[in-house]
PDB file of C-alpha atoms in Angstrom:
ATOM      1  CA  UNK A 267       0.299  37.205  10.261  1.00  0.00           C
ATOM      2  CA  UNK A 268       2.093  40.391  10.568  1.00  0.00           C
ATOM      3  CA  UNK A 269       2.830  42.893  13.461  1.00  0.00           C
ATOM      4  CA  UNK A 270       4.174  46.314  13.542  1.00  0.00           C
ATOM      5  CA  UNK A 271       7.342  47.717  14.910  1.00  0.00           C
ATOM      6  CA  UNK A 272       8.315  51.120  16.136  1.00  0.00           C
ATOM      7  CA  UNK A 273       8.366  52.640  12.548  1.00  0.00           C
ATOM      8  CA  UNK A 274       4.785  51.026  11.951  1.00  0.00           C
ATOM      9  CA  UNK A 275       6.048  48.942   9.111  1.00  0.00           C
ATOM     10  CA  UNK A 276       4.553  45.368   9.026  1.00  0.00           C
ATOM     11  CA  UNK A 277       6.547  42.286   9.829  1.00  0.00           C
ATOM     12  CA  UNK A 278       5.769  38.646   9.545  1.00  0.00           C
ATOM     13  CA  UNK A 279       5.845  36.585  12.809  1.00  0.00           C
ATOM     14  CA  UNK A 280       8.442  34.041  12.919  1.00  0.00           C
ATOM     15  CA  UNK A 281       7.655  30.549  13.746  1.00  0.00           C
ATOM     16  CA  UNK A 282       8.751  30.665  17.361  1.00  0.00           C
ATOM     17  CA  UNK A 283       6.699  33.730  18.221  1.00  0.00           C
ATOM     18  CA  UNK A 284       3.246  33.105  19.645  1.00  0.00           C
ATOM     19  CA  UNK A 285       0.352  34.629  18.041  1.00  0.00           C
ATOM     20  CA  UNK A 286      -1.137  37.066  20.507  1.00  0.00           C
ATOM     21  CA  UNK A 287      -4.451  37.926  18.824  1.00  0.00           C
ATOM     22  CA  UNK A 288      -7.667  35.692  18.829  1.00  0.00           C
ATOM     23  CA  UNK A 289      -8.601  33.806  15.778  1.00  0.00           C
ATOM     24  CA  UNK A 290     -10.792  35.775  13.319  1.00  0.00           C
ATOM     25  CA  UNK A 291     -14.418  34.523  12.732  1.00  0.00           C
ATOM     26  CA  UNK A 292     -13.214  33.141   9.309  1.00  0.00           C
ATOM     27  CA  UNK A 293     -10.332  31.387  10.933  1.00  0.00           C
ATOM     28  CA  UNK A 294     -12.668  29.821  13.384  1.00  0.00           C
ATOM     29  CA  UNK A 295     -15.237  28.771  10.770  1.00  0.00           C
ATOM     30  CA  UNK A 296     -12.473  26.975   8.754  1.00  0.00           C
ATOM     31  CA  UNK A 297     -11.057  25.236  11.952  1.00  0.00           C
ATOM     32  CA  UNK A 298     -14.635  24.254  12.847  1.00  0.00           C
ATOM     33  CA  UNK A 299     -15.112  22.560   9.326  1.00  0.00           C
ATOM     34  CA  UNK A 300     -11.881  20.736   9.926  1.00  0.00           C
ATOM     35  CA  UNK A 301     -12.732  19.626  13.512  1.00  0.00           C
ATOM     36  CA  UNK A 302     -16.157  18.353  12.335  1.00  0.00           C
ATOM     37  CA  UNK A 303     -14.821  16.369   9.380  1.00  0.00           C
ATOM     38  CA  UNK A 304     -12.130  14.880  11.604  1.00  0.00           C
ATOM     39  CA  UNK A 305     -14.757  13.938  14.285  1.00  0.00           C
ATOM     40  CA  UNK A 306     -16.843  12.340  11.589  1.00  0.00           C
ATOM     41  CA  UNK A 307     -13.818  10.356  10.494  1.00  0.00           C
ATOM     42  CA  UNK A 308     -13.046   9.193  13.760  1.00  0.00           C
ATOM     43  CA  UNK A 309     -16.759   8.111  14.562  1.00  0.00           C
ATOM     44  CA  UNK A 310     -16.807   6.271  11.320  1.00  0.00           C
ATOM     45  CA  UNK A 311     -13.454   4.618  12.018  1.00  0.00           C
ATOM     46  CA  UNK A 312     -14.819   3.342  15.390  1.00  0.00           C
ATOM     47  CA  UNK A 313     -18.126   1.890  13.767  1.00  0.00           C
ATOM     48  CA  UNK A 314     -16.145   0.120  11.068  1.00  0.00           C
ATOM     49  CA  UNK A 315     -13.672  -1.369  13.689  1.00  0.00           C
ATOM     50  CA  UNK A 316     -16.429  -2.516  15.758  1.00  0.00           C
ATOM     51  CA  UNK A 317     -18.094  -4.272  12.837  1.00  0.00           C
ATOM     52  CA  UNK A 318     -14.892  -5.802  11.647  1.00  0.00           C
ATOM     53  CA  UNK A 319     -13.626  -6.692  15.215  1.00  0.00           C
ATOM     54  CA  UNK A 320     -10.152  -5.474  14.232  1.00  0.00           C
ATOM     55  CA  UNK A 321      -8.393  -2.143  13.649  1.00  0.00           C
ATOM     56  CA  UNK A 322      -8.875  -0.884  10.172  1.00  0.00           C
ATOM     57  CA  UNK A 323      -5.036  -0.553   9.881  1.00  0.00           C
ATOM     58  CA  UNK A 324      -4.910  -4.450  10.416  1.00  0.00           C
ATOM     59  CA  UNK A 325      -6.613  -4.983   7.183  1.00  0.00           C
ATOM     60  CA  UNK A 326      -4.476  -2.391   5.296  1.00  0.00           C
ATOM     61  CA  UNK A 327      -1.264  -3.967   6.787  1.00  0.00           C
ATOM     62  CA  UNK A 328      -2.368  -7.369   5.792  1.00  0.00           C
ATOM     63  CA  UNK A 329      -2.850  -5.912   2.196  1.00  0.00           C
ATOM     64  CA  UNK A 330      -6.545  -6.995   2.212  1.00  0.00           C
ATOM     65  CA  UNK A 331      -7.353  -3.557   0.765  1.00  0.00           C
ATOM     66  CA  UNK A 332      -5.659  -0.630  -0.929  1.00  0.00           C
ATOM     67  CA  UNK A 333      -7.074   3.046  -1.086  1.00  0.00           C
ATOM     68  CA  UNK A 334      -6.208   3.026  -4.857  1.00  0.00           C
ATOM     69  CA  UNK A 335      -3.960   2.208  -7.478  1.00  0.00           C
ATOM     70  CA  UNK A 336      -1.403   4.600  -6.074  1.00  0.00           C
ATOM     71  CA  UNK A 337      -1.396   2.960  -2.650  1.00  0.00           C
ATOM     72  CA  UNK A 338      -0.636  -0.191  -4.100  1.00  0.00           C
ATOM     73  CA  UNK A 339       2.224   0.984  -6.260  1.00  0.00           C
ATOM     74  CA  UNK A 340       3.827   2.906  -3.560  1.00  0.00           C
ATOM     75  CA  UNK A 341       3.561  -0.181  -1.261  1.00  0.00           C
ATOM     76  CA  UNK A 342       5.474  -2.109  -3.980  1.00  0.00           C
ATOM     77  CA  UNK A 343       8.019   0.673  -4.568  1.00  0.00           C
ATOM     78  CA  UNK A 344       8.962   0.573  -0.906  1.00  0.00           C
ATOM     79  CA  UNK A 345       8.983  -3.196  -1.003  1.00  0.00           C
ATOM     80  CA  UNK A 346      11.402  -3.252  -3.826  1.00  0.00           C
ATOM     81  CA  UNK A 347      13.665  -0.758  -2.019  1.00  0.00           C
ATOM     82  CA  UNK A 348      13.885  -2.907   0.905  1.00  0.00           C
ATOM     83  CA  UNK A 349      13.270  -6.834   1.017  1.00  0.00           C
ATOM     84  CA  UNK A 350      12.530  -6.837  -2.794  1.00  0.00           C
ATOM     85  CA  UNK A 351      15.994  -5.677  -3.530  1.00  0.00           C
ATOM     86  CA  UNK A 352      17.399  -8.674  -1.782  1.00  0.00           C
ATOM     87  CA  UNK A 353      14.946 -10.882  -3.735  1.00  0.00           C
ATOM     88  CA  UNK A 354      16.088  -9.457  -7.003  1.00  0.00           C
ATOM     89  CA  UNK A 355      19.850  -9.929  -6.401  1.00  0.00           C
ATOM     90  CA  UNK A 356      19.580 -13.307  -4.707  1.00  0.00           C
ATOM     91  CA  UNK A 357      16.715 -15.101  -6.487  1.00  0.00           C
ATOM     92  CA  UNK A 358      16.145 -13.040  -9.606  1.00  0.00           C
ATOM     93  CA  UNK A 359      12.608 -12.144  -8.507  1.00  0.00           C
ATOM     94  CA  UNK A 360      10.520 -10.398 -10.989  1.00  0.00           C
ATOM     95  CA  UNK A 361       7.281  -8.393 -10.553  1.00  0.00           C
ATOM     96  CA  UNK A 362       4.386  -7.586 -12.954  1.00  0.00           C
ATOM     97  CA  UNK A 363       1.148  -5.483 -12.292  1.00  0.00           C
ATOM     98  CA  UNK A 364      -1.765  -5.774 -14.533  1.00  0.00           C
ATOM     99  CA  UNK A 365      -5.056  -3.833 -14.693  1.00  0.00           C
ATOM    100  CA  UNK A 366      -8.223  -4.576 -16.477  1.00  0.00           C
ATOM    101  CA  UNK A 367     -10.325  -1.499 -16.638  1.00  0.00           C
ATOM    102  CA  UNK A 368     -14.000  -2.491 -16.799  1.00  0.00           C
ATOM    103  CA  UNK A 369     -15.003   0.875 -17.997  1.00  0.00           C
ATOM    104  CA  UNK A 370     -12.725   1.469 -20.913  1.00  0.00           C
ATOM    105  CA  UNK A 371     -12.205  -2.432 -21.587  1.00  0.00           C
ATOM    106  CA  UNK A 372      -8.468  -1.832 -21.653  1.00  0.00           C
ATOM    107  CA  UNK A 373      -5.618  -3.767 -20.093  1.00  0.00           C
ATOM    108  CA  UNK A 374      -2.480  -2.336 -18.778  1.00  0.00           C
ATOM    109  CA  UNK A 375       0.732  -4.169 -17.866  1.00  0.00           C
ATOM    110  CA  UNK A 376       3.626  -2.839 -15.876  1.00  0.00           C
ATOM    111  CA  UNK A 377       6.951  -4.303 -14.868  1.00  0.00           C
ATOM    112  CA  UNK A 378       8.792  -3.194 -11.405  1.00  0.00           C
ATOM    113  CA  UNK A 379      10.706  -0.567 -13.458  1.00  0.00           C
ATOM    114  CA  UNK A 380       7.380   1.005 -14.675  1.00  0.00           C
ATOM    115  CA  UNK A 381       5.702   1.288 -11.329  1.00  0.00           C
ATOM    116  CA  UNK A 382       5.690   4.874 -11.205  1.00  0.00           C
ATOM    117  CA  UNK A 383       3.785   4.898 -14.577  1.00  0.00           C
ATOM    118  CA  UNK A 384       1.146   2.524 -13.158  1.00  0.00           C
ATOM    119  CA  UNK A 385       0.712   5.206 -10.388  1.00  0.00           C
ATOM    120  CA  UNK A 386      -0.728   7.360 -13.019  1.00  0.00           C
ATOM    121  CA  UNK A 387      -3.611   4.864 -13.808  1.00  0.00           C
ATOM    122  CA  UNK A 388      -7.168   5.957 -12.633  1.00  0.00           C
ATOM    123  CA  UNK A 389      -9.326   2.891 -12.629  1.00  0.00           C
ATOM    124  CA  UNK A 390     -12.878   3.050 -10.983  1.00  0.00           C
ATOM    125  CA  UNK A 391     -13.860  -0.574 -11.539  1.00  0.00           C
ATOM    126  CA  UNK A 392     -11.863  -3.431 -12.661  1.00  0.00           C
ATOM    127  CA  UNK A 393      -9.230  -6.030 -11.597  1.00  0.00           C
ATOM    128  CA  UNK A 394      -5.662  -5.837 -10.551  1.00  0.00           C
ATOM    129  CA  UNK A 395      -3.350  -8.664 -10.702  1.00  0.00           C
ATOM    130  CA  UNK A 396       0.233  -8.482  -9.262  1.00  0.00           C
ATOM    131  CA  UNK A 397       2.466 -11.518  -9.810  1.00  0.00           C
ATOM    132  CA  UNK A 398       5.930 -11.928  -8.110  1.00  0.00           C
ATOM    133  CA  UNK A 399       8.092 -14.589  -9.835  1.00  0.00           C
ATOM    134  CA  UNK A 400      11.022 -16.070  -7.895  1.00  0.00           C
ATOM    135  CA  UNK A 401      12.850 -17.340 -11.296  1.00  0.00           C
ATOM    136  CA  UNK A 402      15.579 -19.321  -9.592  1.00  0.00           C
ATOM    137  CA  UNK A 403      13.087 -21.436  -7.691  1.00  0.00           C
ATOM    138  CA  UNK A 404      10.323 -21.389 -10.489  1.00  0.00           C
ATOM    139  CA  UNK A 405       7.878 -20.198  -8.177  1.00  0.00           C
ATOM    140  CA  UNK A 406       5.324 -17.647  -8.565  1.00  0.00           C
ATOM    141  CA  UNK A 407       2.771 -15.918  -6.410  1.00  0.00           C
ATOM    142  CA  UNK A 408      -0.331 -14.091  -7.959  1.00  0.00           C
ATOM    143  CA  UNK A 409      -2.658 -11.906  -6.111  1.00  0.00           C
ATOM    144  CA  UNK A 410      -5.949 -10.541  -7.518  1.00  0.00           C
ATOM    145  CA  UNK A 411      -7.907  -7.526  -6.230  1.00  0.00           C
ATOM    146  CA  UNK A 412     -11.284  -6.295  -7.270  1.00  0.00           C
ATOM    147  CA  UNK A 413     -11.244  -2.439  -8.038  1.00  0.00           C
ATOM    148  CA  UNK A 414     -14.458  -0.850  -7.009  1.00  0.00           C
ATOM    149  CA  UNK A 415     -14.864   2.977  -6.531  1.00  0.00           C
ATOM    150  CA  UNK A 416     -11.119   3.370  -7.120  1.00  0.00           C
ATOM    151  CA  UNK A 417     -10.359   1.043  -4.100  1.00  0.00           C
ATOM    152  CA  UNK A 418      -8.672  -2.420  -4.295  1.00  0.00           C
ATOM    153  CA  UNK A 419     -10.085  -5.211  -2.388  1.00  0.00           C
ATOM    154  CA  UNK A 420      -8.270  -8.495  -1.882  1.00  0.00           C
ATOM    155  CA  UNK A 421      -9.964 -11.312  -3.827  1.00  0.00           C
ATOM    156  CA  UNK A 422      -7.537 -14.302  -3.908  1.00  0.00           C
ATOM    157  CA  UNK A 423      -3.731 -15.422  -3.757  1.00  0.00           C
ATOM    158  CA  UNK A 424      -2.532 -18.349  -5.880  1.00  0.00           C
ATOM    159  CA  UNK A 425       1.015 -20.122  -5.701  1.00  0.00           C
ATOM    160  CA  UNK A 426       2.575 -21.860  -8.597  1.00  0.00           C
ATOM    161  CA  UNK A 427       5.525 -24.258  -8.627  1.00  0.00           C
ATOM    162  CA  UNK A 428       6.871 -24.868 -12.265  1.00  0.00           C
ATOM    163  CA  UNK A 429       3.786 -23.435 -13.615  1.00  0.00           C
ATOM    164  CA  UNK A 430       1.272 -25.544 -11.808  1.00  0.00           C
ATOM    165  CA  UNK A 431      -0.988 -24.476  -9.062  1.00  0.00           C
ATOM    166  CA  UNK A 432       0.349 -25.468  -5.520  1.00  0.00           C
ATOM    167  CA  UNK A 433      -1.282 -25.062  -2.050  1.00  0.00           C
ATOM    168  CA  UNK A 434      -0.457 -21.638  -0.829  1.00  0.00           C
ATOM    169  CA  UNK A 435       0.390 -22.898   2.603  1.00  0.00           C
ATOM    170  CA  UNK A 436       2.860 -25.484   1.356  1.00  0.00           C
ATOM    171  CA  UNK A 437       4.147 -23.268  -1.292  1.00  0.00           C
ATOM    172  CA  UNK A 438       4.916 -20.752   1.322  1.00  0.00           C
ATOM    173  CA  UNK A 439       6.724 -23.274   3.398  1.00  0.00           C
ATOM    174  CA  UNK A 440       8.787 -24.286   0.385  1.00  0.00           C
ATOM    175  CA  UNK A 441       9.662 -20.713  -0.380  1.00  0.00           C
ATOM    176  CA  UNK A 442      10.564 -20.030   3.260  1.00  0.00           C
ATOM    177  CA  UNK A 443      12.875 -23.125   3.406  1.00  0.00           C
ATOM    178  CA  UNK A 444      14.530 -21.976   0.031  1.00  0.00           C
ATOM    179  CA  UNK A 445      15.023 -18.509   1.275  1.00  0.00           C
ATOM    180  CA  UNK A 446      16.263 -19.148   4.723  1.00  0.00           C
ATOM    181  CA  UNK A 447      19.554 -20.453   3.157  1.00  0.00           C
ATOM    182  CA  UNK A 448      20.064 -17.115   1.551  1.00  0.00           C
ATOM    183  CA  UNK A 449      18.611 -14.532   3.948  1.00  0.00           C
ATOM    184  CA  UNK A 450      19.813 -13.961   7.565  1.00  0.00           C
ATOM    185  CA  UNK A 451      16.707 -11.723   8.086  1.00  0.00           C
ATOM    186  CA  UNK A 452      14.341 -14.758   7.551  1.00  0.00           C
ATOM    187  CA  UNK A 453      16.548 -17.452   9.275  1.00  0.00           C
ATOM    188  CA  UNK A 454      16.952 -15.240  12.355  1.00  0.00           C
ATOM    189  CA  UNK A 455      13.100 -14.602  12.332  1.00  0.00           C
ATOM    190  CA  UNK A 456      13.632 -10.947  11.980  1.00  0.00           C
ATOM    191  CA  UNK A 457      11.158 -10.937   8.955  1.00  0.00           C
ATOM    192  CA  UNK A 458       8.320 -13.355   8.225  1.00  0.00           C
ATOM    193  CA  UNK A 459       7.707 -15.204   4.869  1.00  0.00           C
ATOM    194  CA  UNK A 460       4.907 -12.797   4.042  1.00  0.00           C
ATOM    195  CA  UNK A 461       7.374  -9.903   4.065  1.00  0.00           C
ATOM    196  CA  UNK A 462       9.120 -11.610   1.213  1.00  0.00           C
ATOM    197  CA  UNK A 463       5.852 -11.706  -0.984  1.00  0.00           C
TER     198      UNK A 463
END
């Protein structure tokens, strides 16, 4: 937006100046489109949450779905900048992310260091498997997601001790006991065991 000064030369409004002119018809139309879209999104969210009996964000926070591959990779990148950093240093934790693309019949595999490359994968249908290995303990957690319309939906989680399947509840209790000795965050109940997985 521009205004004119005494010499009739246009100048741009600063961010602190108030717009004194009404919105044009074109401006109103684009704002109307945005508001209609926003209202539809809000209404759909309400319907979904009534059906699920939980806020949608609860399911996302519990990692029961990811919006797309990028959502998963960014979650893990943030994980390894915080709690995962501790796990790598103290128990030699490693991470692997695999995708099976049902359309191209290709398999992709990425380590923690390659997560930004994984972020570029555009998979419409397939399977994603992430494996977090606690090398010092010989424990492994594997999460499997079904990829449908680019979205990742949780399928199952498996826990392994020395390469053998182990009850998830018992496995997480073992992991918690082992990590409590190494982490003040866990022993002081500042974080829960799921935050380390």
